[in-house]
Coordinates of C-alpha atoms and ligand atoms in Angstrom, one line a residue:
M1 CA 110.1 71.2 92.2
D2 CA 113.6 71.6 90.7
D3 CA 115.1 74.3 93.0
R4 CA 116.4 76.1 89.9
I5 CA 112.8 77.0 88.9
L6 CA 111.8 80.5 90.0
D7 CA 108.2 79.9 91.2
G8 CA 106.2 83.1 90.3
K9 CA 103.1 81.7 92.0
K10 CA 104.8 81.4 95.3
V11 CA 106.3 84.9 95.1
A12 CA 103.0 86.3 94.0
A13 CA 101.2 84.7 96.9
A14 CA 103.7 86.2 99.3
I15 CA 103.1 89.7 97.8
R16 CA 99.4 89.3 97.9
G17 CA 99.6 88.3 101.5
E18 CA 101.5 91.5 102.3
V19 CA 99.0 93.5 100.3
A20 CA 96.1 92.0 102.2
G21 CA 97.8 92.9 105.5
R22 CA 98.3 96.5 104.4
V23 CA 94.6 96.6 103.2
A24 CA 93.5 95.5 106.7
E25 CA 95.7 98.2 108.3
L26 CA 94.3 100.9 106.0
G27 CA 90.8 99.6 106.7
K28 CA 91.2 100.4 110.4
R29 CA 91.6 104.0 109.4
G30 CA 88.5 103.9 107.2
V31 CA 90.4 103.6 103.9
V32 CA 89.4 100.9 101.4
P33 CA 91.8 101.0 98.4
R34 CA 89.8 100.9 95.1
L35 CA 90.9 100.0 91.6
D36 CA 88.7 101.0 88.7
A37 CA 89.2 99.4 85.3
V38 CA 88.2 101.0 82.0
L39 CA 87.4 98.3 79.4
V40 CA 86.6 99.5 75.8
G41 CA 85.0 97.0 73.5
D42 CA 84.6 93.2 73.7
D43 CA 88.1 91.7 73.3
P44 CA 87.7 88.3 75.0
A45 CA 91.3 88.3 76.4
S46 CA 90.8 91.9 77.8
R47 CA 87.6 90.8 79.5
V48 CA 89.4 87.9 81.1
Y49 CA 92.2 90.1 82.4
V50 CA 89.9 92.7 83.8
G51 CA 87.7 90.0 85.4
S52 CA 90.7 88.4 87.1
K53 CA 92.0 91.8 88.4
A54 CA 88.5 92.5 89.9
R55 CA 88.4 89.1 91.6
T56 CA 91.9 89.5 93.0
C57 CA 90.8 92.9 94.5
A58 CA 87.8 91.3 96.1
K59 CA 90.0 88.5 97.6
L60 CA 92.4 91.0 99.1
G61 CA 89.6 93.2 100.6
M62 CA 89.9 95.9 98.1
A63 CA 87.1 97.6 96.2
S64 CA 87.0 97.7 92.4
E65 CA 84.6 98.7 89.6
T66 CA 84.8 98.0 85.9
H67 CA 83.6 100.7 83.5
H68 CA 82.7 99.0 80.2
L69 CA 82.3 101.2 77.1
S70 CA 81.3 100.1 73.7
G71 CA 83.9 99.3 71.1
D72 CA 83.0 102.3 69.0
A73 CA 83.1 104.8 72.0
P74 CA 84.7 108.1 70.8
Q75 CA 87.9 109.5 72.2
E76 CA 85.9 112.2 74.1
E77 CA 83.8 109.6 75.9
V78 CA 86.8 107.6 77.1
E79 CA 88.6 110.7 78.2
A80 CA 85.5 112.0 80.0
L81 CA 85.4 108.7 81.9
V82 CA 89.1 109.1 82.9
D83 CA 88.4 112.6 84.0
R84 CA 85.5 111.5 86.2
L85 CA 87.6 108.8 87.8
N86 CA 90.5 111.2 88.3
A87 CA 88.0 113.5 90.2
D88 CA 86.4 110.8 92.3
P89 CA 88.1 110.8 95.7
E90 CA 87.1 107.1 96.4
V91 CA 89.1 105.9 93.3
D92 CA 92.8 105.2 94.1
G93 CA 93.9 103.4 90.9
I94 CA 92.8 103.7 87.3
L95 CA 93.6 100.9 84.9
V96 CA 92.9 101.3 81.2
Q97 CA 92.9 97.8 79.7
L98 CA 95.1 97.7 76.6
P99 CA 95.0 97.4 73.7
L100 CA 92.3 100.0 73.0
P101 CA 90.4 99.8 69.7
D102 CA 92.4 101.2 66.8
H103 CA 90.3 104.4 66.4
L104 CA 91.4 105.6 69.8
D105 CA 94.6 107.5 70.7
T106 CA 96.1 105.4 73.4
H107 CA 98.7 107.9 74.4
A108 CA 96.1 110.6 74.8
V109 CA 94.0 108.4 77.1
L110 CA 96.9 107.3 79.2
D111 CA 98.3 110.8 79.5
R112 CA 95.0 111.9 80.9
I113 CA 95.2 109.6 84.0
D114 CA 96.2 111.4 87.2
P115 CA 99.8 110.2 87.7
A116 CA 98.9 109.6 91.4
K117 CA 96.3 107.1 90.3
D118 CA 98.3 105.6 87.4
V119 CA 98.8 102.1 88.9
D120 CA 100.1 100.7 85.6
G121 CA 102.9 103.2 85.7
F122 CA 102.5 104.2 82.0
H123 CA 102.0 108.0 82.5
P124 CA 105.0 110.1 81.3
V125 CA 105.3 111.6 84.8
N126 CA 105.8 108.1 86.3
T127 CA 108.1 107.1 83.4
G128 CA 110.2 110.2 84.0
L129 CA 110.4 109.6 87.8
L130 CA 111.4 106.0 87.1
Q131 CA 114.2 107.1 84.8
Q132 CA 115.5 109.4 87.5
G133 CA 115.4 106.6 90.1
R134 CA 112.8 108.5 92.2
P135 CA 109.9 106.7 93.9
A136 CA 107.1 106.2 91.4
L137 CA 104.3 103.9 90.3
V138 CA 106.3 101.4 88.3
P139 CA 104.9 99.1 85.5
C140 CA 103.7 95.9 87.1
T141 CA 105.5 93.2 85.1
P142 CA 109.1 94.6 85.5
A143 CA 108.4 95.6 89.1
G144 CA 107.2 92.0 89.8
I145 CA 110.4 90.6 88.2
M146 CA 112.5 92.9 90.5
E147 CA 110.6 91.6 93.5
M148 CA 111.2 88.0 92.5
L149 CA 114.9 88.6 92.0
R150 CA 115.1 90.3 95.4
R151 CA 113.1 87.8 97.3
E152 CA 115.0 84.9 95.7
G153 CA 118.3 86.5 96.7
I154 CA 119.6 86.8 93.2
P155 CA 122.4 89.3 93.2
I156 CA 122.1 92.1 90.6
E157 CA 124.8 94.7 91.5
G158 CA 127.7 94.6 89.1
R159 CA 126.3 91.8 87.0
R160 CA 125.6 91.9 83.2
A161 CA 121.9 92.1 82.5
V162 CA 120.5 91.8 79.0
V163 CA 116.8 92.6 78.2
V164 CA 115.4 91.5 74.9
G165 CA 112.5 93.8 73.9
R166 CA 112.2 97.6 74.3
S167 CA 108.5 98.1 74.8
D168 CA 107.3 100.9 77.2
I169 CA 105.4 98.3 79.2
V170 CA 108.1 95.7 79.8
G171 CA 111.6 96.1 78.2
K172 CA 112.4 99.8 78.8
P173 CA 111.2 99.9 82.5
M174 CA 112.9 96.5 83.1
A175 CA 116.2 97.9 81.8
M176 CA 115.8 101.0 84.0
L177 CA 115.1 99.0 87.2
L178 CA 118.0 96.7 86.6
L179 CA 120.2 99.8 86.0
H180 CA 119.1 101.4 89.2
A181 CA 119.9 98.1 91.0
H182 CA 123.5 98.6 89.6
A183 CA 123.5 96.0 86.8
T184 CA 125.3 96.7 83.6
V185 CA 122.4 96.7 81.2
T186 CA 122.1 96.0 77.5
L187 CA 118.7 96.5 75.8
C188 CA 118.1 94.4 72.6
H189 CA 115.4 94.7 70.0
S190 CA 114.5 93.5 66.5
R191 CA 117.4 95.4 64.9
T192 CA 120.1 94.1 67.2
R193 CA 122.9 92.3 65.3
D194 CA 124.1 89.0 66.6
L195 CA 121.4 88.7 69.3
A196 CA 122.9 85.4 70.6
G197 CA 126.4 87.0 70.9
V198 CA 124.9 89.8 73.1
T199 CA 122.6 87.6 75.2
R200 CA 125.4 85.1 75.9
E201 CA 127.1 87.9 77.9
A202 CA 124.2 88.0 80.3
D203 CA 124.3 86.9 83.9
I204 CA 120.6 87.9 84.0
L205 CA 118.7 87.5 80.8
V206 CA 115.1 88.9 80.5
A207 CA 113.3 87.7 77.4
A208 CA 110.4 90.1 76.4
A209 CA 110.3 90.0 72.7
G210 CA 106.9 88.4 72.2
R211 CA 108.4 85.7 69.9
L212 CA 107.8 82.1 70.7
A213 CA 110.9 80.2 71.9
I214 CA 113.2 82.9 70.3
I215 CA 115.8 82.3 73.1
G216 CA 117.5 78.9 72.6
P217 CA 120.6 77.4 74.2
E218 CA 122.8 79.3 71.8
H219 CA 121.6 82.5 73.5
V220 CA 122.4 81.6 77.1
K221 CA 125.6 81.5 79.1
E222 CA 126.0 78.6 81.5
G223 CA 124.8 79.6 84.9
A224 CA 122.7 82.6 83.7
V225 CA 119.4 83.5 85.4
V226 CA 116.8 83.4 82.7
I227 CA 113.5 85.4 83.1
D228 CA 110.8 84.6 80.5
V229 CA 108.2 87.3 80.1
G230 CA 106.6 86.0 76.9
I231 CA 103.2 84.4 76.8
H232 CA 102.1 82.4 73.8
R233 CA 99.2 80.1 73.4
I234 CA 100.2 77.1 71.3
T235 CA 97.3 75.4 69.5
D236 CA 99.4 73.3 67.1
R237 CA 100.2 69.8 68.3
S238 CA 103.5 69.5 66.3
E239 CA 104.7 72.7 68.0
V240 CA 104.0 71.3 71.4
E241 CA 105.8 68.1 70.5
R242 CA 108.8 70.1 69.2
L243 CA 109.1 72.4 72.2
F244 CA 108.2 69.9 74.9
P245 CA 109.3 66.5 73.7
G246 CA 108.3 63.7 76.1
D247 CA 106.4 66.1 78.4
A248 CA 103.4 63.9 79.1
A249 CA 101.7 66.3 81.5
R250 CA 101.9 69.2 79.0
M251 CA 100.6 67.0 76.2
E252 CA 97.7 65.9 78.5
R253 CA 96.9 69.5 79.1
F254 CA 96.9 70.1 75.4
E255 CA 94.6 67.2 74.8
S256 CA 92.1 68.4 77.3
K257 CA 92.2 72.2 76.6
G258 CA 93.3 72.3 73.0
S259 CA 96.2 74.6 73.8
V260 CA 99.1 75.1 76.2
L261 CA 101.1 78.2 77.1
A262 CA 104.8 78.7 76.3
G263 CA 107.2 81.6 76.5
D264 CA 109.9 83.4 74.6
V265 CA 112.4 80.9 76.0
D266 CA 112.9 77.4 74.6
F267 CA 112.5 76.1 78.2
V268 CA 113.4 72.5 77.7
R269 CA 116.7 73.2 75.9
V270 CA 117.7 76.3 77.9
A271 CA 116.8 75.1 81.5
P272 CA 119.9 72.7 81.7
L273 CA 122.2 75.7 81.2
A274 CA 120.5 78.2 83.6
S275 CA 121.2 78.5 87.3
R276 CA 117.6 79.8 87.8
I277 CA 114.8 80.0 85.3
T278 CA 111.1 81.0 85.2
P279 CA 108.6 78.6 83.7
V280 CA 105.6 79.6 81.5
P281 CA 103.0 79.4 82.9
G282 CA 103.7 80.0 86.6
G283 CA 106.7 82.3 86.3
V284 CA 106.4 86.1 85.5
G285 CA 102.6 86.0 84.8
P286 CA 101.3 85.7 88.4
L287 CA 103.6 88.5 89.5
T288 CA 102.0 91.1 87.3
I289 CA 98.5 91.2 88.9
A290 CA 100.1 90.9 92.4
M291 CA 102.1 94.1 91.7
L292 CA 99.0 95.8 90.3
M293 CA 97.4 95.3 93.7
A294 CA 100.6 96.4 95.5
N295 CA 100.6 99.6 93.4
T296 CA 97.0 100.3 94.1
V297 CA 97.5 100.1 97.9
R298 CA 100.6 102.2 97.6
A299 CA 98.7 104.8 95.6
A300 CA 95.8 104.8 98.1
A301 CA 98.2 105.2 101.1
A302 CA 100.2 108.0 99.4
R303 CA 97.2 110.0 98.0
R304 CA 95.2 109.7 101.3
G305 CA 98.1 110.6 103.5
H306 CA 98.7 107.2 105.2
Ligands
NDP401 P1 105.9 94.4 72.2 O1 105.5 93.7 71.0 O2 105.4 95.7 72.5 O3 107.5 94.5 72.1 C1 108.3 93.5 71.7 C2 109.7 93.9 71.7 O4 110.6 92.8 71.3 C3 110.0 95.0 70.7 O5 110.9 96.0 71.3 C4 110.7 94.4 69.5 O6 111.7 95.1 68.9 C5 111.4 93.2 70.2 N1 111.6 92.1 69.3 C6 110.7 91.5 68.5 N2 111.2 90.5 67.8 C7 112.5 90.5 68.1 C8 113.6 89.7 67.7 N3 113.5 88.8 66.8 N4 114.8 89.9 68.3 C9 115.0 90.8 69.2 N5 114.0 91.6 69.7 C10 112.7 91.4 69.1 O7 105.7 93.3 73.4 P2 105.5 93.5 75.0 O8 106.7 94.1 75.6 O9 104.2 94.2 75.3 O10 105.4 92.0 75.4 C11 106.4 91.1 75.2 C12 105.9 89.7 75.5 O11 105.6 89.7 76.9 C13 104.6 89.3 74.9 O12 104.7 87.8 74.6 C14 103.6 89.5 75.9 O13 102.4 88.7 75.7 C15 104.3 89.2 77.1 N6 103.8 90.0 78.3 C16 103.7 89.2 79.5 C17 103.3 89.9 80.6 C18 103.1 89.0 81.8 O14 102.5 89.4 82.8 N7 103.9 87.9 81.9 C19 102.9 91.3 80.7 C20 103.2 92.0 79.4 C21 103.6 91.3 78.3 P3 111.4 96.5 68.1 O15 111.2 97.5 69.1 O16 112.6 96.7 67.3 O17 110.1 96.2 67.3

């Protein structure tokens, strides 16, 4: 593989290996870390995500249980389930699969999770601790990106980092982690003027806008490290041909599956400029679940005094 490509699968495998080692260690002391997922409704993508998290738990020797509520479950029922999981001493991590159905108050549900079991790192207590640079359960996607930068030896201190996207799940915690690692950070969003002018300043550019191929060569300084968080399923053949001209392997995948994945970065046109770049798929995606496992083990060890 081109050694400029940042291989998320490889980094995720290394993280999972370390987590499995830690699980084995805890097992000797009678602790089996357990992650419980709350799934409300029948969103197919959510079912897939929850299923794959449960399978990863099993592979690493961890316990997990999925609590499936109907799509019209009232707020009180979801909150009562969270209360029950908070009180259960065997449960180390609670994951509420998002998005919740529209009738539910997502903040109220997430705020109810015991911060010590908040392995997604979305609770205001963990968000506040992160802002202050104190040890906390950190949202998995940005935490995974930091792990990848660290393990790949990419220097952060003193460098200009630009994050495109300011969500609570990715953009804001990403900016905070880069700031704590002593980057000079700029956070962009949909009202940013002259986005390309700002992103061209970046030594490290993180694209998390949720817009297909929004980052083109005009947005990237030569030699920049480019991290693509976006995940988009392309089902339109002409779009695949436009974004991946001459990429026979991708077209073959499209023919057999009817879709391919792509990111927020126009990979084909940006890659020649970048010193390092994550692909989609196989870049940031695999890191997220690996970090969820790492957070669960960390929560188990901390809460159970190991
Ligand atoms: P959100 O939709 O919550 O946030 C998107 C952010 O991007 C917003 O802050 C928005 O600005 C900003 N934005 C939108 N359009 C533009 C634009 N044209 N120029 C600049 N900024 C823009 O998305 P998420 O943070 O949840 O996710 C972002 C992407 O990452 C999605 O594609 C998602 O699928 C993917 N994702 C991938 C994960 C993984 O494991 N790889 C995990 C989580 C997400 P404003 O605030 O002004 O609206």
